[in-house]
XYZ file of C-alpha atoms in Angstrom:
256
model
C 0.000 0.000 0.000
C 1.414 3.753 -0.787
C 1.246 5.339 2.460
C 1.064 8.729 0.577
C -2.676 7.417 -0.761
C -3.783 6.088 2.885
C -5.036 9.283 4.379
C -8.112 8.476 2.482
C -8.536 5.386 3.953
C -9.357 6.691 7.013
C -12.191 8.911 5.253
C -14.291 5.553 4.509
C -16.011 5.343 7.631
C -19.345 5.358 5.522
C -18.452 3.360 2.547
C -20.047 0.413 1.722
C -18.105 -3.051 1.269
C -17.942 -2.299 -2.707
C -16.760 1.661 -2.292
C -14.078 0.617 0.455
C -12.627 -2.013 -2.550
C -12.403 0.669 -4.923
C -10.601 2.759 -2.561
C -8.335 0.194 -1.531
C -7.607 -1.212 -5.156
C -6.144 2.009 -6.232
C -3.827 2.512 -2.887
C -2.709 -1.072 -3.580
C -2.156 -0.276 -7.000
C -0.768 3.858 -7.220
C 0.397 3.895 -10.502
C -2.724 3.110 -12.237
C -3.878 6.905 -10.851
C -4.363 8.522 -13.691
C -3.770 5.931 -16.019
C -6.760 4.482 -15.613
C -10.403 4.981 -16.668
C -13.992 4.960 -14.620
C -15.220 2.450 -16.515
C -11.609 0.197 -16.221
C -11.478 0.985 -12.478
C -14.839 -0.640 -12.139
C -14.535 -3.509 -14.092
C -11.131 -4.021 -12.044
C -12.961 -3.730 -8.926
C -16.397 -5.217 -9.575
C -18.634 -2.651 -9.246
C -20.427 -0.056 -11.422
C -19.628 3.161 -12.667
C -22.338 4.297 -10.656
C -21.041 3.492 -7.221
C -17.735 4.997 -8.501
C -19.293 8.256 -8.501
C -20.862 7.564 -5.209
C -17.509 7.283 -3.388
C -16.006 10.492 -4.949
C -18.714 12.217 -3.764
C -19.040 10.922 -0.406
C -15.100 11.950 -0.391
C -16.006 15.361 -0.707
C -14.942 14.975 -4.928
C -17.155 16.746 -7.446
C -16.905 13.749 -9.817
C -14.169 10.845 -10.609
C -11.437 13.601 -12.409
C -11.283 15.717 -8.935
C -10.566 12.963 -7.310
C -8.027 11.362 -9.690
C -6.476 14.510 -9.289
C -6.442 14.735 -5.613
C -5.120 11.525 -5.455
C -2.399 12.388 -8.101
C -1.678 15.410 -5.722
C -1.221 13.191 -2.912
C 1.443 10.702 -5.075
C 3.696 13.850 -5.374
C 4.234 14.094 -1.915
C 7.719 12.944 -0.738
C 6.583 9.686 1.061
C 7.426 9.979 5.204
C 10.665 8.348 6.202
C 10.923 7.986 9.843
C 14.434 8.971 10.526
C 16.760 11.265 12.048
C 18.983 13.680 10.080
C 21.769 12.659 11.815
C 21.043 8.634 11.190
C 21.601 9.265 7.524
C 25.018 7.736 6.346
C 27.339 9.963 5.026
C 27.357 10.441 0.622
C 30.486 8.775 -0.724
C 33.577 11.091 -2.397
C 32.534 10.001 -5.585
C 29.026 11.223 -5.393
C 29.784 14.701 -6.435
C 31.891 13.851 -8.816
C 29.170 11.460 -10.503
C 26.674 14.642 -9.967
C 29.425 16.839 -12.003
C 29.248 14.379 -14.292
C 25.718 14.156 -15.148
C 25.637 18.019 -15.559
C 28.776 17.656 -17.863
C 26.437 15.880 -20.267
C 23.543 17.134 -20.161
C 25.347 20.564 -20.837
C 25.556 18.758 -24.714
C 22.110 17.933 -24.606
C 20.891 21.051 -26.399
C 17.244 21.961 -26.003
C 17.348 21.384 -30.114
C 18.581 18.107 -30.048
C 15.706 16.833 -27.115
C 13.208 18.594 -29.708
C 14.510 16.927 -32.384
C 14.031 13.232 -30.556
C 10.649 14.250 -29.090
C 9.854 14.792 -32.984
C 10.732 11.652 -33.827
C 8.777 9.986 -31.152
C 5.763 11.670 -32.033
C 6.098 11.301 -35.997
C 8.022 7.706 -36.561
C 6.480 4.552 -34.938
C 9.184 2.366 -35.788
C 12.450 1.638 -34.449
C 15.360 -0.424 -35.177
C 18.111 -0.400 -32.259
C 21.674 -1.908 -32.413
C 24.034 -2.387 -29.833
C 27.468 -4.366 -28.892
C 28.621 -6.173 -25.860
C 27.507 -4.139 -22.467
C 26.040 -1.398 -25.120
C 23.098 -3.987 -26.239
C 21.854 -4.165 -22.859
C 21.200 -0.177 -22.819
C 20.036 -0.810 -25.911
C 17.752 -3.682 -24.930
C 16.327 -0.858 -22.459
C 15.504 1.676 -24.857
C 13.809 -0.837 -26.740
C 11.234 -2.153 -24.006
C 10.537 1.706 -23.227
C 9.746 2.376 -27.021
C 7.607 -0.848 -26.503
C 5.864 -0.102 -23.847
C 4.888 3.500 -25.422
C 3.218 1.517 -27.995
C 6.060 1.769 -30.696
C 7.302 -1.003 -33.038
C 10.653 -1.521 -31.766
C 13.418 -4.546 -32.555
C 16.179 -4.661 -31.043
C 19.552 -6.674 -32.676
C 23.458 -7.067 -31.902
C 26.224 -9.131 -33.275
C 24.838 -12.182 -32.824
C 22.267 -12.061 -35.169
C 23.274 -12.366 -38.622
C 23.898 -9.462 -41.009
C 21.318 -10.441 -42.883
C 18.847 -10.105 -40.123
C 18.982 -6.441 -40.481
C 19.046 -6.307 -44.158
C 15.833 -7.743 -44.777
C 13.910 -5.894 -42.149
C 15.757 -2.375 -42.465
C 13.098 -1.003 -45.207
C 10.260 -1.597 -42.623
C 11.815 0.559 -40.157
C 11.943 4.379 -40.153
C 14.522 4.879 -37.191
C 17.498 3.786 -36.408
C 19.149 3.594 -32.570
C 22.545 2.757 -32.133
C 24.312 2.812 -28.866
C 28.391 2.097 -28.613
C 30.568 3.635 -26.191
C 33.396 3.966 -28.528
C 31.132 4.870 -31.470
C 33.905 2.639 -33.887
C 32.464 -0.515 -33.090
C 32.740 -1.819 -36.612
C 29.674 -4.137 -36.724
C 27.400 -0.781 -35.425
C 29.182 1.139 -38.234
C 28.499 -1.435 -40.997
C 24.137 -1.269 -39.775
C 24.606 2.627 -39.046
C 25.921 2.831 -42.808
C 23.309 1.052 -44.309
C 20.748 2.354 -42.134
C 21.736 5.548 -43.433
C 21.425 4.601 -47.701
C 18.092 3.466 -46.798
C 16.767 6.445 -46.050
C 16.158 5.568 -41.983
C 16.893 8.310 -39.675
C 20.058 7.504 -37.549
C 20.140 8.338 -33.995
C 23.833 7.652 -31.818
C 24.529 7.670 -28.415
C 28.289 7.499 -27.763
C 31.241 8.873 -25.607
C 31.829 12.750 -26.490
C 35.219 12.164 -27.824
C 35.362 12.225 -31.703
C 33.855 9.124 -33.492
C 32.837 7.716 -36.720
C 29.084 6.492 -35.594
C 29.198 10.516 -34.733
C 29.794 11.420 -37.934
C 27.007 9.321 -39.551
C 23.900 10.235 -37.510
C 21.524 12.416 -38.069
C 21.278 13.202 -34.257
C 23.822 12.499 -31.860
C 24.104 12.381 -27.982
C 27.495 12.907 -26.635
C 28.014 11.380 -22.989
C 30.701 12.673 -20.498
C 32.900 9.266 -20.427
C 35.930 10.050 -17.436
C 37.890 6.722 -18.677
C 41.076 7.543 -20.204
C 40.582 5.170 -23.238
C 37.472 3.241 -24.072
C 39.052 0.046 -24.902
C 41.482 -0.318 -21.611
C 38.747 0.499 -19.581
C 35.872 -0.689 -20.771
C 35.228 -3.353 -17.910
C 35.758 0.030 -15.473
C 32.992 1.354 -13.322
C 32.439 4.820 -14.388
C 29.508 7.407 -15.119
C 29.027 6.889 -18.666
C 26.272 4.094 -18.305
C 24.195 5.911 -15.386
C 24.626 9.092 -17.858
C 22.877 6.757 -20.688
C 20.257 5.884 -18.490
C 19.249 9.011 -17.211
C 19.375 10.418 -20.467
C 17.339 8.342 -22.003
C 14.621 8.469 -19.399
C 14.770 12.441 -20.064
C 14.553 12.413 -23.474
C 11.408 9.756 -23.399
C 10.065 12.110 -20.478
C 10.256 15.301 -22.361
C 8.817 13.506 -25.924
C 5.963 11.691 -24.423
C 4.684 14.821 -21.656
């Protein structure tokens, strides 16, 4: 149960059995607030529309949007932690650094480039993303996010053959490739031919001078504090938490 939603909980005092169930469904389940309809919420919970409209009223709610956005209200709220400033652990060294890090990147990501992406996103429903060795799991991520906003996206990397990507690369309008180095040469080869089919190529690599740079359409440059990609490529460092974050951001800003 979100404890930020429970407050009105203790405002059911005169709900019935079927009212209380709606109330309690949607501070079991927070994130369908506002993602979900009347009529869905009822079905979920059994009951009609009808008695829906009974509980928001009976909650002091002119109708089922005032309270959806009461209750949205409510889930903005930092949840209460029970604990003493001086119980919190100290940040480690490295925590400002990462934070200087982050801003180092997102210093490239011009407002143009984000409005180019959330252009994309809104015109193109089809994506093709490539990645190789620790990049295919970012862009494995990316994908299921593009999915999961309703888009046709595939995802590929080495393993699959060449010819994988030849046969399906007229069906898609986008292409996402993801490489640290940007000269990984199998993400060069689908970049290239991504590119003389007519698909829109979008990179995401370290900010140092590439060739996967050079070919896209729109590139993302990410602060990388390793020396040399290839020596340190097994290396804990910020690059992959700036990936992440930056792709939340850009799906954040496209789809809001």
């Amino acid at each position: 149960m979100d404890n930020r939603l429970a407050t009105l909980l203790t405002r059911g005092e005169s709900l019935t059995r079927a009212e209380y169930r709606v109330l309690a469904h949607l501070t079991e389940h927070p994130l369908l607030v506002g993602n979900i309809t009347v009529r869905e919420l009822a079905q979920a919970t059994f009951v009609s529309t009808a008695t829906i409209m009974r509980l928001c009223q009976k909650l002091g709610f002119s109708g089922f949007s005032e309270f959806i956005w009461h209750c949205k209200q409510l889930l903005t709220d930092t949840p209460h932690i029970a604990a003493q400033a001086q119980d919190l652990p100290h940040l480690p060294a490295l925590f400002s650094q990462f934070i200087a890090n982050y801003q180092q990147t997102f210093q490239w990501v011009t407002e143009e480039k984000r409005r180019q992406f959330a252009t994309l996103l809104r015109e193109k429903e089809s994506f093709f993303l490539y990645g190789a060795g620790f990049s295919y799991l970012f862009a494995e991520y990316l994908t299921k996010k593009l999915q999961v906003l309703g888009k046709t996206a595939f995802i590929s990397g080495p393993g699959d053959s060449r010819n994988i990507f030849l046969s399906n690369a007229a069906r898609y309008q986008v292409f996402i490739a993801v490489s640290r180095s940007g000269e990984t040469e199998q993400v060069l080869d689908k970049a290239r031919i991504a590119k003389n089919v007519g698909m829109t190529v979008i990179a995401f690599t370290r900010a140092s001078a590439n060739t996967l740079a050079g070919i896209a359409d729109l590139h993302f440059a990410l602060y990388d504090e390793a020396v040399h990609y290839a020596a340190e490529a097994a290396g804990v460092t910020s690059f992959e938490s700036n990936l992440v974050l930056l792709m939340d951001l850009l799906l954040l800003e496209a789809t809001g």
